[in-house]
C-alpha cells in the first residue's frame, strides 16, 4: 500500500460536553485557525460541521482530519446503548451482575447497580475450559446456534461471546463466533478474548459488553460524519482519537469501540506532552477544566500515566490500555446549590451547553461557577460565548442572592466567592488524590492548565497544593483539539500469562512480545497516514506471588530476550520505589505482557498558534483596560491584558487578568508571569510575594 504524502493542511476537532473545539494548521503558510462552538448533544456531527463553518475551512484542500469524540463515553454513562445480547459459559450468566461483590456505596443500605446487558439477554451454553486452557466440556454447537437465534428474536443488534478462561485458550470463543457469523445480520460480534486477552472474567466481560453495546452507535455516528465531510469536499481518511492517546482510522474504529472511551481527555494529555517537550517541562500535572467536568492526569519524564483499569462508573471497569485520566464533576457550567444539610455544594450536575450558565443568556436559571466568576469580575461579558445581548450582571447577582442569601446569610459577592473556593478545593482534592495514588510530590511538577476555564482557577489550585508554577499553553481552550493534530498512531496489546518468573522461558516471553509487535505494525502499516518512525515499548505487569497489587515494569531499556535475573532485579527496584520495602526472598509472578506500537507522525510547528504579527512591543501596549476584580477577599483595580498582544519577553506582576479568544487567565496578587519563544505563559506562584519580602526569586 502506497502511503500518502505528509499532511500539510490538518484539522483537529474535539467534542466536549459543552463546546466543540477546532484547530486548523496549514504548514505551507503557517496559518492557524481556531474555532469554538456549542456542542450539539443530540447529534455531535452538527457541532463538528458548525465548527468547520466558523473556521471557514475549505475541506477540498484539507489533507487530514483527526477527531476526538465523547460518543461512546456519553452512551455508557447515559445508558443510551444498542440492544446487546451475551452468550457465556453455562453457570456464569450473572458474572456481570455479581462483579467483585462491592457496593455502590461503601456505607449505608442503599445504592443500586444495573448491568448494561439485562439478564434476559444473557444466555448460557455448555462449554468449559480450565485455567490452563484445557477442554473440560466441548462447545455445544447446536446450543450455541439456538442461543444466537433466541437473541436475534429478542431484537438484539450486537452480540458478546464471553467464555470462561478464553484468555488461556480462545478456541471455543472462535468456534462460537464462526457459528454466530452464519446467522448474525451484521459485524457487531465481540469476542471477549480478542478485545482483552486477560484473566478476570468480570472485567473482561464488562469490557466486551461495553464494546458491543456502543459499536453500532459509534459506527453510525462516524459514517454520518464522514459522509457529511465528503459532501463538503473532504477527500481523505478521517482518524479518530483513542483513549490511549493514539489514533485509528474511522473505517476501523468501531471494531474496538471501547477503546474510544476517554478519547477527548486523552488528546489533551498528548498536547501537554508535546508542549512540555518544547518548553523543557517533562513533569506535568494536566488540569483540564471545561464546561462540564475537570480532567486530571500526570506526566512524568515526558510520558503519560497509562492504566489498564479505567472505571468510568461503579462496576463499569473497562480494561483496555488508556491514559490514566481522573475526572471530577466541576466545570464552568457546574451548578452550585445548597444541599439538604444546608451546605454549599458545587457539581456534579452541569448546565451543559444548552441552556448553559445564566451568563450565556440561553435560558439558564441555576447559578454556576462561570456565573460566580462573572460576579467576581473574573470574566468579561465579551469573553463568554453567549447569545446576542447576553444577561445583565444585576440579574446574575439577583439569582445568587435568592439561591444563597436566605440559607447561607451571604450576599451575591460572598456567595460567588464561596462557590469558587469550594470548586477550587474540590479540584485540588482530585489532583491531590491522583498524586497520592502515584506516590508523587506536587513540588516536583508544574500545573499544565487548559480547557476554557482551567487558567482562571489554576493559580489558586497550585497555591493550595504547593505546586511552584503553572504552564498555560498558547491556546488553552482548544488544547484537546490540538492534541488530536499532534497525536501519533498507536496500538496497545495486553496478554495474560500468569506465570511465575522462575518458570518462565525467556524465549517464550520474547515470542509473545514479537507477536504483539508484529500485529501492531501490521495495523499501523494499513493506515492511510505517513509515518515518520515506528517506536515499540514493552512492559510487564508483575506481582510477588500471593499478593494482589500489580506493578508495571518497563523493559524499554533492557536487551531482548530479557533474562529472568534482570527482570527480577528490575521488578524489585520498581517495588521498592513504590512501597519502600524489599522482599528479596519471595518469588515474582508475571501477570500480563504488554506491548505498545507507536507510529510517530511528522511534527508540526506550533509556534504560530498565536500570530506573531499581533504582538506589541511593550506590556503597556498590550493592556486593554482596568477592571475591579475580586482577589484575596476584596475587589482590586486590576489591569486587563490581551494575550495575543503580549510581547514574547513579557514579565509582569500580579494582580492581572489576561484575556484571549478561548480562555481567561487570572494572575493573583503574589504571582509573576513570564513567557517563552513559543508564546507559552508561566505563572510563578508566590514569586511576587517573595520578591516583595526580600526572600529571593
XYZ file of C-alpha atoms in Angstrom:
697
model
C 0.000 0.000 0.000
C 1.345 3.396 -1.011
C 1.326 5.924 1.776
C 0.003 9.434 1.044
C 2.397 12.375 1.228
C 2.917 14.119 4.548
C -0.196 16.010 5.610
C 0.316 19.765 5.306
C -3.198 21.018 5.945
C -4.582 19.372 9.086
C -7.688 19.882 11.237
C -8.152 18.638 14.791
C -11.687 18.589 16.236
C -12.590 17.701 19.813
C -16.167 17.342 21.007
C -16.569 18.199 24.673
C -19.583 18.169 26.933
C -20.188 21.877 26.419
C -18.125 23.078 23.451
C -16.763 21.621 20.233
C -13.256 22.922 19.547
C -11.329 23.093 16.278
C -7.775 23.963 15.288
C -6.658 24.135 11.645
C -2.961 24.210 10.751
C -1.559 24.981 7.319
C 2.128 24.117 7.249
C 2.847 25.828 3.925
C 1.626 29.250 5.003
C 2.000 28.866 8.770
C -1.636 29.946 9.173
C -3.536 28.793 12.253
C -7.318 28.988 12.571
C -9.278 28.142 15.706
C -12.988 27.846 16.366
C -15.180 27.114 19.375
C -18.899 26.386 19.041
C -21.522 24.833 21.339
C -21.672 21.045 21.291
C -24.850 19.537 19.835
C -25.557 16.579 22.185
C -28.361 15.041 20.109
C -26.024 14.671 17.132
C -22.410 15.670 17.679
C -21.843 15.808 13.906
C -23.791 19.093 13.724
C -21.394 20.717 16.186
C -18.431 19.457 14.140
C -19.886 20.924 10.945
C -20.660 24.207 12.734
C -17.024 24.418 13.883
C -15.797 23.811 10.328
C -18.155 26.520 9.078
C -16.968 29.004 11.712
C -13.358 28.293 10.733
C -14.300 28.783 7.057
C -12.494 25.559 6.248
C -12.227 24.569 2.577
C -12.379 20.808 3.017
C -11.275 20.134 -0.534
C -7.795 21.408 0.434
C -7.568 19.559 3.767
C -5.189 16.582 3.911
C -6.234 15.106 7.239
C -8.947 15.451 9.909
C -8.430 13.940 13.369
C -11.483 13.735 15.615
C -11.842 13.266 19.370
C -15.316 12.184 20.405
C -17.345 11.596 23.555
C -19.922 9.442 21.746
C -19.024 6.186 23.490
C -18.440 7.719 26.926
C -21.772 9.533 26.893
C -23.604 6.475 25.613
C -22.346 4.359 28.519
C -22.904 6.993 31.201
C -26.394 7.817 29.939
C -27.192 4.143 29.157
C -28.278 5.067 25.647
C -26.950 1.820 24.198
C -27.795 -0.582 21.421
C -29.685 -3.711 22.405
C -26.993 -6.284 23.126
C -27.036 -9.980 23.922
C -24.409 -12.080 25.704
C -23.645 -15.785 25.401
C -21.450 -17.203 28.120
C -20.332 -20.412 29.808
C -23.095 -22.399 31.499
C -23.449 -21.189 35.089
C -21.864 -17.774 34.516
C -24.656 -15.597 33.094
C -24.641 -13.412 36.212
C -20.939 -12.610 36.271
C -21.619 -9.039 35.066
C -24.031 -8.509 37.934
C -22.096 -10.192 40.746
C -18.897 -8.343 39.863
C -16.423 -8.153 42.735
C -19.088 -8.160 45.485
C -18.532 -4.492 46.168
C -21.291 -1.962 46.842
C -22.177 1.318 45.098
C -21.818 2.996 48.482
C -19.346 1.612 50.967
C -21.554 2.647 53.898
C -25.320 2.692 54.115
C -28.077 0.409 52.918
C -28.960 1.980 49.583
C -27.454 2.039 46.148
C -28.271 0.093 43.008
C -26.371 -1.259 40.053
C -27.868 -2.270 36.726
C -25.676 -4.205 34.254
C -25.611 -2.797 30.736
C -26.918 -6.136 29.407
C -30.181 -7.210 31.131
C -30.459 -10.738 32.499
C -32.992 -11.945 29.905
C -30.442 -11.168 27.176
C -27.632 -13.076 28.901
C -27.781 -16.736 27.771
C -25.688 -19.793 28.591
C -24.266 -22.640 26.518
C -22.488 -25.781 27.591
C -18.700 -25.430 27.255
C -15.796 -25.239 29.679
C -12.064 -24.625 29.717
C -9.926 -24.872 32.811
C -7.488 -22.173 33.909
C -4.729 -23.655 31.733
C -6.867 -23.720 28.608
C -7.592 -27.453 28.674
C -11.010 -28.521 27.391
C -13.270 -29.877 30.138
C -16.589 -29.630 28.245
C -16.680 -29.285 24.436
C -18.730 -26.462 22.965
C -22.383 -27.346 22.435
C -22.612 -26.130 18.834
C -26.356 -26.667 18.500
C -26.936 -24.914 21.821
C -24.824 -22.025 20.555
C -26.835 -21.796 17.363
C -30.097 -21.784 19.320
C -28.836 -19.064 21.698
C -27.931 -16.847 18.745
C -31.379 -17.315 17.231
C -33.040 -16.518 20.575
C -31.111 -13.252 20.892
C -31.958 -12.270 17.335
C -35.621 -12.951 18.071
C -35.287 -10.696 21.134
C -34.222 -7.813 18.883
C -30.508 -7.711 19.696
C -28.277 -5.704 17.385
C -24.930 -6.639 18.946
C -23.547 -9.855 20.392
C -20.945 -10.653 23.054
C -19.322 -14.089 23.278
C -17.640 -14.396 26.640
C -16.429 -17.785 27.844
C -14.575 -18.699 30.999
C -10.777 -18.842 30.638
C -10.889 -17.886 26.954
C -7.721 -15.859 27.502
C -5.854 -19.141 28.078
C -7.453 -20.893 25.087
C -9.736 -18.948 22.736
C -10.774 -21.951 20.646
C -14.336 -22.146 21.962
C -14.913 -18.424 21.546
C -13.597 -18.636 17.987
C -15.858 -21.603 17.209
C -18.849 -19.799 18.699
C -18.092 -16.648 16.703
C -17.963 -18.670 13.484
C -21.389 -20.152 14.257
C -22.801 -16.720 15.141
C -21.423 -15.165 11.950
C -23.531 -17.568 9.890
C -26.708 -16.200 11.495
C -25.951 -12.677 12.709
C -27.007 -9.991 10.189
C -24.103 -7.599 10.873
C -20.478 -7.447 12.034
C -21.246 -6.463 15.636
C -19.884 -9.626 17.255
C -17.388 -9.122 20.078
C -15.207 -11.969 21.354
C -14.039 -11.266 24.888
C -10.523 -12.617 24.389
C -9.988 -10.716 21.115
C -10.506 -7.374 22.780
C -8.805 -8.256 26.043
C -6.675 -11.375 26.440
C -6.611 -11.030 30.219
C -7.725 -13.100 33.185
C -10.531 -11.903 35.486
C -13.767 -12.845 33.780
C -15.765 -9.945 35.252
C -13.519 -7.195 33.876
C -13.110 -8.976 30.537
C -16.866 -9.431 30.267
C -17.696 -5.817 31.093
C -15.138 -4.561 28.573
C -16.615 -6.779 25.873
C -20.170 -5.748 26.816
C -19.298 -2.049 26.622
C -17.612 -2.580 23.264
C -20.543 -4.418 21.730
C -23.213 -2.083 23.080
C -21.590 1.052 21.637
C -20.361 -0.397 18.324
C -23.484 0.405 16.277
C -23.823 3.865 17.811
C -20.217 4.820 17.116
C -20.211 3.406 13.604
C -23.435 5.180 12.632
C -22.133 8.462 14.029
C -18.759 8.160 12.292
C -20.353 7.117 8.996
C -22.767 10.067 9.098
C -19.953 12.469 9.862
C -17.628 11.083 7.180
C -20.470 11.247 4.660
C -21.149 14.901 5.543
C -17.449 15.742 5.279
C -17.243 14.146 1.837
C -20.336 16.059 0.756
C -18.478 19.254 1.687
C -15.430 18.274 -0.355
C -13.220 16.239 2.007
C -11.360 13.529 0.063
C -9.089 11.870 2.640
C -9.482 9.416 5.514
C -10.580 10.686 8.948
C -8.725 9.497 12.032
C -10.356 9.087 15.457
C -8.662 9.511 18.836
C -8.485 6.527 21.137
C -8.250 6.671 24.907
C -4.619 5.506 24.754
C -3.574 8.793 23.151
C -3.203 7.330 19.679
C -5.400 7.470 16.602
C -7.116 4.906 14.430
C -8.790 5.049 11.029
C -12.504 5.874 11.044
C -13.036 2.696 8.988
C -11.751 0.511 11.805
C -12.624 2.463 14.943
C -15.972 0.739 15.619
C -14.341 -2.727 15.718
C -12.803 -1.871 19.092
C -15.199 0.902 20.063
C -14.463 0.575 23.794
C -11.001 1.996 23.163
C -12.534 5.399 22.303
C -13.714 5.867 25.881
C -11.778 8.865 27.302
C -10.869 9.899 23.758
C -11.240 13.633 24.432
C -9.329 13.780 27.741
C -6.513 11.694 26.262
C -5.949 14.180 23.450
C -5.376 16.973 25.966
C -2.675 14.934 27.695
C -0.964 14.323 24.347
C -0.942 18.065 23.662
C 0.531 18.655 27.130
C 3.334 16.161 26.451
C 4.223 17.920 23.195
C 4.146 21.358 24.826
C 6.168 20.080 27.780
C 8.900 18.757 25.498
C 9.063 22.111 23.682
C 9.352 24.026 26.969
C 11.619 21.544 28.801
C 8.858 20.731 31.308
C 8.814 16.941 31.491
C 6.938 16.586 34.806
C 3.414 17.939 34.454
C 0.049 17.637 36.143
C -2.538 18.217 33.443
C -5.545 20.176 34.615
C -8.318 20.412 32.027
C -11.322 22.351 33.256
C -14.061 22.554 30.694
C -17.709 23.428 30.899
C -18.898 20.138 32.395
C -16.019 18.491 34.259
C -12.333 18.654 35.137
C -9.869 16.022 33.955
C -6.574 15.395 35.728
C -3.587 13.310 34.666
C 0.116 13.033 35.481
C 3.053 13.151 33.073
C 6.453 12.009 34.338
C 9.609 12.158 32.254
C 7.550 13.208 29.253
C 5.390 10.073 29.388
C 1.732 9.800 30.409
C 0.491 7.533 33.129
C -1.168 4.550 31.408
C -3.773 2.422 33.117
C -5.353 -0.851 32.048
C -8.166 -0.344 34.545
C -10.445 2.611 33.902
C -13.759 2.540 35.776
C -15.987 5.215 34.279
C -18.728 4.500 36.806
C -19.461 1.995 39.550
C -18.985 -1.636 38.390
C -18.072 -0.468 34.901
C -14.362 -1.327 34.577
C -13.015 -1.061 31.045
C -9.758 -2.984 30.803
C -8.037 -1.643 27.730
C -4.867 0.474 27.908
C -5.809 4.127 28.292
C -4.159 7.281 29.525
C -4.942 7.451 33.224
C -7.278 10.438 33.466
C -9.310 11.111 36.605
C -12.488 13.147 36.274
C -14.258 15.299 38.832
C -17.659 16.907 38.291
C -16.545 20.554 38.423
C -16.536 22.682 35.277
C -17.520 26.178 34.282
C -21.119 25.031 33.930
C -21.245 23.101 37.240
C -24.344 24.050 39.216
C -23.989 25.426 42.746
C -26.719 24.761 45.296
C -27.470 24.480 48.995
C -27.995 20.808 49.852
C -30.432 19.271 52.335
C -27.869 19.665 55.125
C -27.663 23.412 54.486
C -24.146 23.207 52.996
C -22.866 24.758 49.795
C -22.369 22.156 47.075
C -20.840 22.574 43.598
C -21.455 19.960 40.880
C -21.517 17.308 39.636
C -24.673 18.430 37.792
C -23.911 20.793 34.945
C -25.884 23.334 32.968
C -24.128 21.922 29.882
C -24.177 23.656 26.517
C -27.926 24.154 26.387
C -29.123 26.183 28.203
C -25.719 26.632 29.852
C -24.856 29.053 32.695
C -27.034 32.081 33.305
C -24.397 34.384 31.770
C -24.703 32.597 28.406
C -28.119 34.151 28.002
C -29.680 30.997 26.605
C -32.264 30.457 29.310
C -30.104 29.093 32.120
C -31.597 29.765 35.568
C -29.300 27.957 38.027
C -26.105 29.536 39.401
C -22.852 28.060 38.111
C -19.089 28.521 38.532
C -18.994 30.694 35.396
C -21.693 32.936 36.838
C -19.706 33.220 40.082
C -16.616 34.265 38.147
C -18.685 36.853 36.300
C -19.867 38.394 39.604
C -16.269 38.472 40.863
C -15.099 40.404 37.814
C -13.002 37.494 36.593
C -14.968 37.075 33.397
C -15.903 39.820 30.996
C -19.191 39.524 29.145
C -17.267 39.770 25.895
C -15.271 36.656 26.832
C -18.356 34.464 27.158
C -19.888 32.512 24.286
C -23.337 33.986 24.804
C -26.272 35.000 22.709
C -26.627 38.483 21.353
C -27.106 40.901 24.207
C -26.381 38.374 26.946
C -27.634 38.760 30.506
C -27.071 41.681 32.860
C -24.755 41.307 35.845
C -27.516 42.524 38.132
C -29.727 39.636 37.049
C -26.975 37.090 37.846
C -26.466 38.696 41.257
C -30.183 38.507 41.991
C -30.157 34.755 41.313
C -27.225 34.309 43.718
C -28.982 36.435 46.347
C -32.138 34.366 46.012
C -30.358 30.996 45.975
C -27.820 31.510 48.747
C -28.849 34.598 50.720
C -31.509 33.036 52.913
C -29.700 29.752 53.638
C -26.077 30.915 53.937
C -26.599 34.519 55.036
C -24.377 35.755 52.209
C -24.717 38.488 49.652
C -24.134 37.720 45.971
C -20.407 38.552 46.037
C -19.691 36.483 49.161
C -21.693 33.583 47.754
C -19.860 33.777 44.424
C -16.512 33.782 46.242
C -17.613 30.769 48.289
C -18.690 28.905 45.138
C -15.268 29.448 43.542
C -13.412 28.425 46.710
C -15.477 25.237 47.106
C -14.906 24.386 43.437
C -11.158 25.012 43.790
C -11.000 22.787 46.870
C -12.858 20.045 45.007
C -10.485 20.198 42.036
C -7.397 20.438 44.269
C -8.635 17.365 46.127
C -8.904 15.411 42.885
C -5.350 16.356 41.923
C -4.089 15.505 45.412
C -5.652 12.031 45.264
C -4.045 11.340 41.888
C -0.633 12.377 43.195
C -1.029 10.320 46.370
C -2.024 7.223 44.385
C 1.130 7.566 42.285
C 3.408 8.441 45.192
C 4.268 11.789 43.587
C 5.301 15.070 45.246
C 3.446 18.120 43.828
C 6.567 20.257 44.285
C 8.244 18.236 41.525
C 5.633 19.214 38.930
C 4.219 22.142 37.034
C 0.469 22.500 36.623
C -0.477 22.421 32.936
C -3.694 24.447 32.866
C -6.022 24.272 29.906
C -9.654 23.998 28.952
C -11.832 27.057 28.712
C -11.942 27.557 32.482
C -8.674 25.966 33.668
C -6.362 29.021 33.562
C -8.908 31.016 35.564
C -8.527 28.716 38.589
C -5.037 27.291 38.109
C -3.002 29.705 40.247
C -5.266 29.257 43.290
C -5.185 25.457 42.959
C -1.391 25.409 42.515
C -1.035 27.537 45.639
C -3.196 25.162 47.684
C -1.185 22.133 46.547
C 2.259 23.675 46.791
C 2.891 23.427 43.049
C 5.523 26.058 42.219
C 4.456 27.035 38.699
C 1.621 26.945 36.202
C 2.164 26.434 32.461
C -0.582 27.959 30.305
C -0.218 26.903 26.655
C -0.800 29.270 23.775
C -4.366 28.092 23.137
C -5.740 26.579 26.356
C -9.334 26.441 25.206
C -8.605 24.292 22.177
C -5.800 22.159 23.622
C -7.787 18.929 23.224
C -8.303 19.712 19.542
C -4.593 20.468 19.267
C -3.844 17.089 20.844
C -5.766 15.465 18.004
C -3.498 17.212 15.496
C -0.222 16.104 17.112
C -1.317 12.596 18.182
C 0.506 9.586 16.779
C -0.900 6.269 15.616
C -0.856 3.778 18.458
C -1.795 0.167 19.129
C -1.650 -1.412 22.603
C -1.743 -5.113 23.420
C -2.207 -6.986 26.694
C -1.934 -10.753 27.129
C -2.299 -12.604 30.419
C 0.200 -15.407 31.013
C 0.038 -15.531 34.850
C 3.277 -17.479 35.202
C 5.905 -17.430 37.975
C 9.042 -15.726 36.722
C 11.123 -18.746 37.786
C 9.150 -20.970 35.383
C 9.088 -18.508 32.509
C 11.108 -19.377 29.423
C 12.860 -16.228 28.157
C 12.386 -17.207 24.522
C 8.665 -17.843 25.019
C 8.282 -14.411 26.600
C 10.166 -12.892 23.700
C 7.833 -14.667 21.255
C 4.782 -13.058 22.905
C 6.387 -9.628 22.586
C 7.278 -10.341 18.952
C 3.721 -11.431 18.080
C 2.246 -8.307 19.682
C 4.732 -6.082 17.867
C 4.054 -7.762 14.530
C 0.290 -7.331 14.988
C 0.684 -3.636 15.868
C 2.978 -2.905 12.934
C 0.573 -4.611 10.543
C -2.371 -2.484 11.728
C -0.434 0.792 11.573
C 1.001 -0.033 8.141
C -2.563 -0.200 6.810
C -3.393 3.330 7.996
C -3.519 5.972 5.248
C -1.123 8.235 7.139
C 2.557 8.987 6.601
C 4.691 7.705 9.494
C 7.987 9.324 10.422
C 9.216 6.418 12.580
C 7.940 3.354 14.459
C 8.545 3.002 18.204
C 7.922 -0.158 20.232
C 7.522 -0.098 24.019
C 7.411 -3.259 26.157
C 6.445 -3.843 29.764
C 5.279 -6.495 32.203
C 2.566 -6.367 34.843
C 4.104 -8.177 37.821
C 3.453 -9.013 41.460
C 5.010 -11.060 44.227
C 3.318 -14.462 44.472
C 0.489 -14.244 46.993
C -0.081 -10.515 46.526
C -2.908 -8.757 44.690
C -1.138 -5.490 43.872
C 0.180 -5.332 40.321
C 3.063 -3.087 39.278
C 4.053 -2.177 35.733
C 7.690 -2.905 34.926
C 9.040 -1.102 31.856
C 11.521 -3.106 29.757
C 12.380 -0.457 27.153
C 15.995 -0.194 28.334
C 16.506 -3.938 28.524
C 18.040 -6.133 25.832
C 15.736 -8.809 24.401
C 15.265 -11.639 25.152
C 15.451 -10.454 28.745
C 16.945 -12.745 31.373
C 14.986 -13.837 34.440
C 17.560 -12.311 36.782
C 17.403 -8.950 35.031
C 13.589 -8.902 35.161
C 13.601 -9.925 38.843
C 16.063 -7.155 39.750
C 14.096 -4.536 37.828
C 10.801 -5.615 39.420
C 12.299 -5.454 42.911
C 13.545 -1.944 42.200
C 10.114 -0.820 40.953
C 8.506 -2.404 44.026
C 10.938 -0.639 46.369
C 10.404 2.721 44.694
C 6.654 2.355 45.171
C 6.430 0.822 48.668
C 9.935 1.446 50.132
C 10.117 -2.230 51.116
C 12.357 -5.038 49.814
C 11.008 -8.605 49.675
C 14.017 -10.447 48.349
C 13.006 -13.978 49.284
C 9.572 -14.010 47.649
C 9.244 -15.178 44.051
C 7.862 -12.831 41.442
C 4.971 -13.578 39.105
C 4.369 -12.255 35.572
C 0.679 -11.452 35.160
C 0.428 -9.604 31.831
C 2.672 -8.997 28.832
C 2.206 -5.533 27.311
C 3.397 -4.043 24.030
C 2.732 -0.592 22.592
C 3.476 0.076 18.924
C 3.572 3.785 18.105
C 3.695 5.254 14.626
C 5.225 8.725 15.056
C 3.774 11.315 12.696
C 5.658 14.263 11.290
C 5.894 17.034 13.909
C 4.108 20.353 13.423
C 5.497 23.767 14.256
C 3.129 25.065 16.934
C 4.801 28.438 17.399
C 2.215 30.020 15.108
C -0.743 29.276 17.377
C -0.656 32.959 18.263
C 0.125 35.092 15.227
C 3.426 36.975 15.727
C 2.045 39.950 13.810
C -0.341 40.737 16.673
C 2.404 41.091 19.311
C 3.066 44.534 20.809
C 6.458 45.915 21.761
C 5.598 46.606 25.382
C 3.401 45.388 28.206
C 1.656 48.751 28.329
C 0.654 48.472 24.667
C -0.941 45.066 25.339
C -3.146 46.454 28.125
C -6.758 46.886 27.055
C -8.247 48.312 30.242
C -8.753 48.112 34.003
C -11.414 46.248 35.929
C -12.424 45.671 39.527
C -11.588 42.009 40.200
C -12.296 40.139 43.435
C -8.947 38.688 44.571
C -7.943 37.669 48.081
C -11.286 38.611 49.597
C -11.633 42.088 48.130
C -12.087 43.949 44.848
C -8.824 45.272 43.391
C -8.190 47.567 40.431
C -6.696 45.044 38.017
C -5.085 45.626 34.614
C -6.533 43.623 31.733
C -4.183 42.414 29.003
C -4.871 40.921 25.587
C -2.784 37.768 25.429
C -2.358 37.819 21.645
C -0.729 41.242 22.050
C 1.695 40.369 24.872
C 5.400 40.611 23.925
C 7.220 37.267 23.975
C 9.650 38.580 26.610
C 6.774 39.577 28.902
C 7.431 39.879 32.620
C 4.542 41.065 34.744
C 3.500 41.020 38.373
C 0.040 40.223 39.660
C -2.704 41.054 40.047
C -3.645 40.835 36.383
C -6.242 39.405 34.051
C -5.120 38.077 30.673
C -7.843 37.551 28.082
C -7.782 35.659 24.818
C -10.294 34.194 22.438
C -10.532 30.804 24.115
C -9.898 31.470 27.825
C -9.233 33.979 30.600
C -6.178 33.769 32.874
C -6.160 35.025 36.467
C -2.824 36.113 37.920
C -3.158 36.603 41.657
C -1.501 39.418 43.559
C 1.556 37.464 44.725
C 2.276 35.758 41.375
C 4.553 36.687 38.488
C 4.316 35.790 34.794
C 6.922 35.115 32.130
C 6.793 33.754 28.585
C 8.869 31.759 26.115
C 9.516 31.967 22.373
C 6.506 29.726 21.656
C 4.131 32.081 23.433
C 3.524 29.787 26.418
C 2.953 31.608 29.704
C 4.442 30.577 33.044
C 2.790 31.705 36.273
C 5.326 31.559 39.113
C 3.180 31.031 42.194
C 4.026 33.289 45.122
C 7.158 34.717 43.454
C 5.960 38.316 43.614
C 5.385 37.948 47.344
C 8.886 36.528 47.815
C 10.437 39.417 45.939
C 8.497 41.951 47.956
C 9.575 40.346 51.219
C 13.213 40.030 50.153
C 13.165 36.209 50.094
C 14.500 35.981 46.555
C 13.017 34.837 43.300
